[in-house]
mmCIF file of C-alpha atoms in Angstrom:
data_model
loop_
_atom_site.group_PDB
_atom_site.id
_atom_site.type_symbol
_atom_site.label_atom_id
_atom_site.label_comp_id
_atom_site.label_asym_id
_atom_site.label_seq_id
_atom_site.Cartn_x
_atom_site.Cartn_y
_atom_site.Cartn_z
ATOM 1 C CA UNK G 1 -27.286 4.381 40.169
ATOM 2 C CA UNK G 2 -27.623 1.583 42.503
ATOM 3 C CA UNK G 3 -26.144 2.091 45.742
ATOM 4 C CA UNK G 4 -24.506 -1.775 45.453
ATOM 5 C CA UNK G 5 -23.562 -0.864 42.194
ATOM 6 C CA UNK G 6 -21.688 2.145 42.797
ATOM 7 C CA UNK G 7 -19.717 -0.300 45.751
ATOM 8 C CA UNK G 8 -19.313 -2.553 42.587
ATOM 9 C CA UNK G 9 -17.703 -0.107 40.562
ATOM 10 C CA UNK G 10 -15.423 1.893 43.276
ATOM 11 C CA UNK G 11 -14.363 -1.424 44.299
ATOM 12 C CA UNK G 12 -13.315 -2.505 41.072
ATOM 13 C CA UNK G 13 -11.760 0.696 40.327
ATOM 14 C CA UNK G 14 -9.209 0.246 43.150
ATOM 15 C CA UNK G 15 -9.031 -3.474 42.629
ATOM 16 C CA UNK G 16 -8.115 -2.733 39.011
ATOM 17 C CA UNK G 17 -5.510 -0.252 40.340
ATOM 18 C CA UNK G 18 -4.062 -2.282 42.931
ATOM 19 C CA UNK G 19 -3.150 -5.664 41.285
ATOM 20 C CA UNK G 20 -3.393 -4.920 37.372
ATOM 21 C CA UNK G 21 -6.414 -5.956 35.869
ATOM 22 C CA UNK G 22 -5.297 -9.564 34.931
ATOM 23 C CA UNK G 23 -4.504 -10.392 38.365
ATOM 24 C CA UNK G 24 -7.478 -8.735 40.028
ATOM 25 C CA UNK G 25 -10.014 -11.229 41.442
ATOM 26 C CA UNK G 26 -13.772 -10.824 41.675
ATOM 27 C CA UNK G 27 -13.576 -11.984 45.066
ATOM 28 C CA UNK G 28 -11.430 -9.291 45.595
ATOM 29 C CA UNK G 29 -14.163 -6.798 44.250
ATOM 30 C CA UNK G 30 -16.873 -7.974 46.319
ATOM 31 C CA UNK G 31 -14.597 -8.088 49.801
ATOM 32 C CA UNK G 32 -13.672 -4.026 48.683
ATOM 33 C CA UNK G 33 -17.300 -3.465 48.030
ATOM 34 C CA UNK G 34 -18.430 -5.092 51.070
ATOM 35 C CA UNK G 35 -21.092 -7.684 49.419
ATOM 36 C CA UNK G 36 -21.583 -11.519 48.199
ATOM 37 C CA UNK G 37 -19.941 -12.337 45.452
ATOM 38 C CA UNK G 38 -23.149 -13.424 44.327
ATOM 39 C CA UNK G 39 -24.865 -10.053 44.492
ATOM 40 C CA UNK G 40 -21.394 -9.114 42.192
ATOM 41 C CA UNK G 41 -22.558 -11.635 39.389
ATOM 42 C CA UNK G 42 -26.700 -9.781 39.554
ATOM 43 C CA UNK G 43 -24.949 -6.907 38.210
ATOM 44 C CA UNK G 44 -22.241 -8.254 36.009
ATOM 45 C CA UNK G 45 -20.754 -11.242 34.543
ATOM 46 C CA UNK G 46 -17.314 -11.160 34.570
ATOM 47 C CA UNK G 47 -14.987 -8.491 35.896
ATOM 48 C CA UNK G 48 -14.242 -7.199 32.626
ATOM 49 C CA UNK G 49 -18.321 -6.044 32.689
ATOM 50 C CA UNK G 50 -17.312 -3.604 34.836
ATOM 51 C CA UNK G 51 -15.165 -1.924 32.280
ATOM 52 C CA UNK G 52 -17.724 -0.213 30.718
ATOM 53 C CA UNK G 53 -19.490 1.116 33.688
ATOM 54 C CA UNK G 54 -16.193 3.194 34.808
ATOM 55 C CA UNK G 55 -15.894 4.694 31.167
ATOM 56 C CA UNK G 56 -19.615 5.778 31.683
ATOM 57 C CA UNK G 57 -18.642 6.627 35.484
ATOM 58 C CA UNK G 58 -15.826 8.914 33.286
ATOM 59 C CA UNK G 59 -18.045 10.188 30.974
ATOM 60 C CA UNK G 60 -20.805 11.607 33.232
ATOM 61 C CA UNK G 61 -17.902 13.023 35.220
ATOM 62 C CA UNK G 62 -16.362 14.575 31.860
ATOM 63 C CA UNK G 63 -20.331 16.301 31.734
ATOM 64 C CA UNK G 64 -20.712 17.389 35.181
ATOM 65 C CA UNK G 65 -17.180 19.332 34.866
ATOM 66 C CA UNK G 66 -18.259 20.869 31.126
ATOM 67 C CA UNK G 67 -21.416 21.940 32.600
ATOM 68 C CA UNK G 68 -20.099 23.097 35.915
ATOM 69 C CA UNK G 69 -17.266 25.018 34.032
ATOM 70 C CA UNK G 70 -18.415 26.139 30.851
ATOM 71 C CA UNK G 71 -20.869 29.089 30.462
ATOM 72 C CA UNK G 72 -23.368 29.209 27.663
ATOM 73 C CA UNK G 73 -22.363 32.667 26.656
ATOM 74 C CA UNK G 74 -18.726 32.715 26.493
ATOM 75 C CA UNK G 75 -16.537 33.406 23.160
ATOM 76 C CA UNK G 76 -16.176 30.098 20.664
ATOM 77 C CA UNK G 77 -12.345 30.499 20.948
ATOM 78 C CA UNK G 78 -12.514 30.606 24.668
ATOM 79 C CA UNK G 79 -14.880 27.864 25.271
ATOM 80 C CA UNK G 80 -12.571 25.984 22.985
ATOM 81 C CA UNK G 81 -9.904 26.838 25.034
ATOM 82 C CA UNK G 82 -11.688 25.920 27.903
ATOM 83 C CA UNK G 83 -12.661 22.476 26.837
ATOM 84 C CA UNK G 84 -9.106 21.357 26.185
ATOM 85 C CA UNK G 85 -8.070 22.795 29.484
ATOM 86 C CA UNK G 86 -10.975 20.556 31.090
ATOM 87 C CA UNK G 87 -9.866 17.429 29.193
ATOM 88 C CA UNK G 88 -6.817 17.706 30.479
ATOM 89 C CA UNK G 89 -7.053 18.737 33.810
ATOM 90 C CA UNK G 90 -9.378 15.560 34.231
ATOM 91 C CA UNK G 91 -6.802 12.890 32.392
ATOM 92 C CA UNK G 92 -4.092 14.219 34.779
ATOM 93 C CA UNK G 93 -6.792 13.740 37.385
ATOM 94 C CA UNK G 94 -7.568 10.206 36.929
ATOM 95 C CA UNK G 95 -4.545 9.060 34.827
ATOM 96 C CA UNK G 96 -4.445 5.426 36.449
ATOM 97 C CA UNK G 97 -8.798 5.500 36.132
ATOM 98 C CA UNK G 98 -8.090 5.825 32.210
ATOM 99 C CA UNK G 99 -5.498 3.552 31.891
ATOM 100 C CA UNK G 100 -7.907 1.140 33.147
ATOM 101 C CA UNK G 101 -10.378 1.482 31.579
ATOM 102 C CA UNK G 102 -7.962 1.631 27.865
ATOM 103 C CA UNK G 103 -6.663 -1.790 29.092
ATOM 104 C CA UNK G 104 -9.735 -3.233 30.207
ATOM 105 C CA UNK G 105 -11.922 -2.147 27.106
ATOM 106 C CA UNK G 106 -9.279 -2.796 24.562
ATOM 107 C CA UNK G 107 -8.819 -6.341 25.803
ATOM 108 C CA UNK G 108 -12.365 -7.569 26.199
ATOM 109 C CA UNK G 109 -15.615 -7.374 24.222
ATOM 110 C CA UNK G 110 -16.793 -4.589 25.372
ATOM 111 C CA UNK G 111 -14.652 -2.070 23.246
ATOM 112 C CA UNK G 112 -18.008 -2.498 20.957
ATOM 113 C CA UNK G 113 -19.879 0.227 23.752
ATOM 114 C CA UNK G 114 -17.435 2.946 23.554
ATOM 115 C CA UNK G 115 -19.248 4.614 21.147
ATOM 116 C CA UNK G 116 -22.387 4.655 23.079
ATOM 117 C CA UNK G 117 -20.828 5.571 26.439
ATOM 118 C CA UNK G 118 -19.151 8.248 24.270
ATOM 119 C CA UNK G 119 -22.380 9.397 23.010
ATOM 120 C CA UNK G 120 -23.449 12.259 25.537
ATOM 121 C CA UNK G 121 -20.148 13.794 25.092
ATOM 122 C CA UNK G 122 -20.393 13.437 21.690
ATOM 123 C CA UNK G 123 -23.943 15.276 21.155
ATOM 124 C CA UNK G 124 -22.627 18.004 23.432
ATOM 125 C CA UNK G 125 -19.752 18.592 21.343
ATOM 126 C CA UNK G 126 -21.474 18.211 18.282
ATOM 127 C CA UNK G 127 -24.001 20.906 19.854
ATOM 128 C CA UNK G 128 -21.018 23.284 20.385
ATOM 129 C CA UNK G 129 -20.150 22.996 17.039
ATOM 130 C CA UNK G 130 -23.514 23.276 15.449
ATOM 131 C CA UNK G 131 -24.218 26.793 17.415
ATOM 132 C CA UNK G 132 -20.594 28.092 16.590
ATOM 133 C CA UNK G 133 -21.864 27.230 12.685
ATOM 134 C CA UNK G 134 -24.575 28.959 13.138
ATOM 135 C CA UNK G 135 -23.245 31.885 14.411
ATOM 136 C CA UNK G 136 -20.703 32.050 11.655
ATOM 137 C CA UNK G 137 -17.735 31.437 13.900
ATOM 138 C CA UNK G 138 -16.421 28.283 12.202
ATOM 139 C CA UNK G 139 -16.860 27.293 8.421
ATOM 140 C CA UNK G 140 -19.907 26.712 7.241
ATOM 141 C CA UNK G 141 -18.949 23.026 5.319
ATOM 142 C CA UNK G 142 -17.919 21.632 8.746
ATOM 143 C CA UNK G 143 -19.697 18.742 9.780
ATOM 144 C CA UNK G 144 -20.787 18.846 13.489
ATOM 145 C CA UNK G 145 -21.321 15.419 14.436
ATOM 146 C CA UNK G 146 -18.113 14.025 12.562
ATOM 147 C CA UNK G 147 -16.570 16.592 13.699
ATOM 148 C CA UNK G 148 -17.175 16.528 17.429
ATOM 149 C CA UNK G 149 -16.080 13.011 17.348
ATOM 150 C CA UNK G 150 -12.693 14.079 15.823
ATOM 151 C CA UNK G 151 -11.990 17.065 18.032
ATOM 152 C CA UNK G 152 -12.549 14.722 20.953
ATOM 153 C CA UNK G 153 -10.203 11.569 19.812
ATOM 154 C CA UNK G 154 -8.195 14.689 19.380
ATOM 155 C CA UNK G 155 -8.205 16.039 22.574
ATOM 156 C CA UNK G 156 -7.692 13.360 24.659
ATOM 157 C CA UNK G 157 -5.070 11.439 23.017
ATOM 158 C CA UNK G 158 -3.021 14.307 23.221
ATOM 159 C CA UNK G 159 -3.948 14.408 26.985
ATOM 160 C CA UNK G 160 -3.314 10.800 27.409
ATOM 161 C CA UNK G 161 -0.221 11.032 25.808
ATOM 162 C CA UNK G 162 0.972 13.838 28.125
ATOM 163 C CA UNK G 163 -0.307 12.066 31.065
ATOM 164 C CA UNK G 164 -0.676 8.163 30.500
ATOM 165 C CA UNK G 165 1.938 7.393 28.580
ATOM 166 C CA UNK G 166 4.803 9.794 28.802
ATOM 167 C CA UNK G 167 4.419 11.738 31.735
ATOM 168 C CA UNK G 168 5.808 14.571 30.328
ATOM 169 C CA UNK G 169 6.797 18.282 32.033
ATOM 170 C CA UNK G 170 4.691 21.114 32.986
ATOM 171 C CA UNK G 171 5.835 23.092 30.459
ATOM 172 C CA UNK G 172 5.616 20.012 27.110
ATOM 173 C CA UNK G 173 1.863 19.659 28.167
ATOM 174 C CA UNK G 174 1.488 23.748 28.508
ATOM 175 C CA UNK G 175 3.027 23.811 24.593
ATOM 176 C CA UNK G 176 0.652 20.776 23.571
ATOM 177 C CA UNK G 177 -2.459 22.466 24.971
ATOM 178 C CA UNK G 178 -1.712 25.563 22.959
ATOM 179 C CA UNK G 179 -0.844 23.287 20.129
ATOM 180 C CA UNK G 180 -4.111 21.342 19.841
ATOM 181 C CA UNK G 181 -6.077 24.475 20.507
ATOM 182 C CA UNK G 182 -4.392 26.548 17.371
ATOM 183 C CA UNK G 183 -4.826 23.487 15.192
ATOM 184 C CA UNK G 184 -8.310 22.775 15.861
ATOM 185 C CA UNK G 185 -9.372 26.922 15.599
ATOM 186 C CA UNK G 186 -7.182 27.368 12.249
ATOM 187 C CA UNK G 187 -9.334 23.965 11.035
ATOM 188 C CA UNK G 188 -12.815 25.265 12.078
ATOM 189 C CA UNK G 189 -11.633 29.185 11.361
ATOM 190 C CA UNK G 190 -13.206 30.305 7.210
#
């Protein structure tokens, strides 16, 4: 990514976190990132176009930590496990990143891109799913695609609910985690 873009978007970020997103000023951007404001307007419009480069920014970060974490040979059930425990661990993380981006996405245009921001994580997922099927792990009348994009939506709203919205105890989220990972094996499970 572009090394003024990057500025852009880090800028932003703590802009957006700092003074709401409503009240956050471009010119406030570009003084964080340490550019013109007209360099700010080569790489986006408004400062709701930033919004969808953080979700991507979250997305690639979501990767990185799947593939850093999550070994190729390990158990369905325990990948599983794993995944959840990643989801989490990364919404607790950067809680006030994701409310941003929620807020910013949901009240501007560019809501229309989540799916394609989503997509990587999606086709991963959906890959998961596919080899478990394969394998005879999970039923064979699941549909992978459709499917990944459920267990995701799944996943992290329960993560975002823990975390975002009710900032709940150690040992709620512990129960919830357990929760969504019975649920989603006894749906996959023949």
């Amino acid at each position: 990514m572009d090394d003024k873009k990057e500025k852009i978007i880090r800028s932003a970020i703590e802009v957006f976190k700092e003074k709401g997103i409503e009240k956050a000023k471009v010119s406030e951007i570009v003084k964080g990132a340490g550019i013109a404001q007209g360099t700010f307007y080569l790489y986006f419009p408004s400062k709701l176009a930033v919004m969808p480069s953080i979700a991507e920014k979250m997305v690639k970060k979501t990767m990185e930590a799947i593939d850093k974490e999550i070994e190729e040979e390990t158990p369905f059930d325990q990948k599983l496990e794993q995944i959840i425990e990643l989801v989490f661990q990364l919404t607790k993380e950067y809680k006030e990143i994701m409310a941003l981006i929620y807020a910013g996405l949901a009240s501007s245009d560019y809501l229309t891109q989540w799916e394609a921001i989503y997509q990587p994580y999606y086709n991963w997922m959906s890959t998961f799913l596919e080899n478990a099927k394969l394998e005879g792990q999970i039923r064979e009348d699941v549909q992978p695609k459709h499917t990944a994009e459920l267990l995701i939506g799944l996943i992290e709203s329960v993560a975002e609910q823990s975390y975002l919205y009710d900032n709940q105890e150690a040992e709620v989220i512990e129960r919830k985690k357990e929760e969504v990972f019975s649920f989603i094996k006894h749906a996959l499970k023949k």
